[in-house]
Amino acid sequence: MPRTIKQTLENYLIRHRKRSRLTQAELAYLLGVSDGTKVCHHEVFTKRPSVRSVFIYEILFDAPARDLFAGHYEEARRLTLKRIAVLIESIARKEKDPFRAHKVAFLRAVLARSGVSALEEA
């Protein structure tokens, strides 16, 4: 059963950092920032890391970003799937769009990969 956003922590950085025994200052150095304040902000959810920092966390902790930042991932997933359903309806009404069928098929495939059925999109 998939976890809901409330059951999923925004991120799991503290857990990974503590396992590594690195201090926030040491991790900050690896991120290329001046001190551990930025790491602290990432760990306690007050600031989202840059894409570059996310990649560095992935490299260091050998974990995919979607696992390290599970709450952010689930939020992005939920919003994207909702928008896809709305966009499918909008595109389907555009009779003059020569790529309408291709676009709708692509978007439905994304929903299917995400475990959302055609009935759920409405």
Phi, psi and omega in degrees: 000126181294146178283148174275167182299327180288333179274349183256127175296152178299322176205166182241030184294317182301314180303312181291318180296317181294323176298325181282344183068015176279145173278167176298322180295319179293318177294322177300318178301316180294331177281346181082026178247163191288326180209180184285358181301317180297318178299316178301315179301320179294319184291325184258014171072017180275338176218143175273140180287157175291165177301319179301315179296321178300316178297321179295317176301317178302313181297312184295315188261003178048047181220139179296148179304322181296338175272319180295323182240055187302319180295316178296319180297313182297321178296314179297318180298311182299313181294320180295316180296322177296316180293324178300315181300318179294317181294322177302314179299317181295313180294320182300333180277348183271087184295334184274357180281112182293343181256012184306309183297320180295315180298313181296318179298317178300311183294322176294326176295321177297315178299317181297317177298332182270002178081021178255126180276165179300327179292327181286337185290338181279000000 
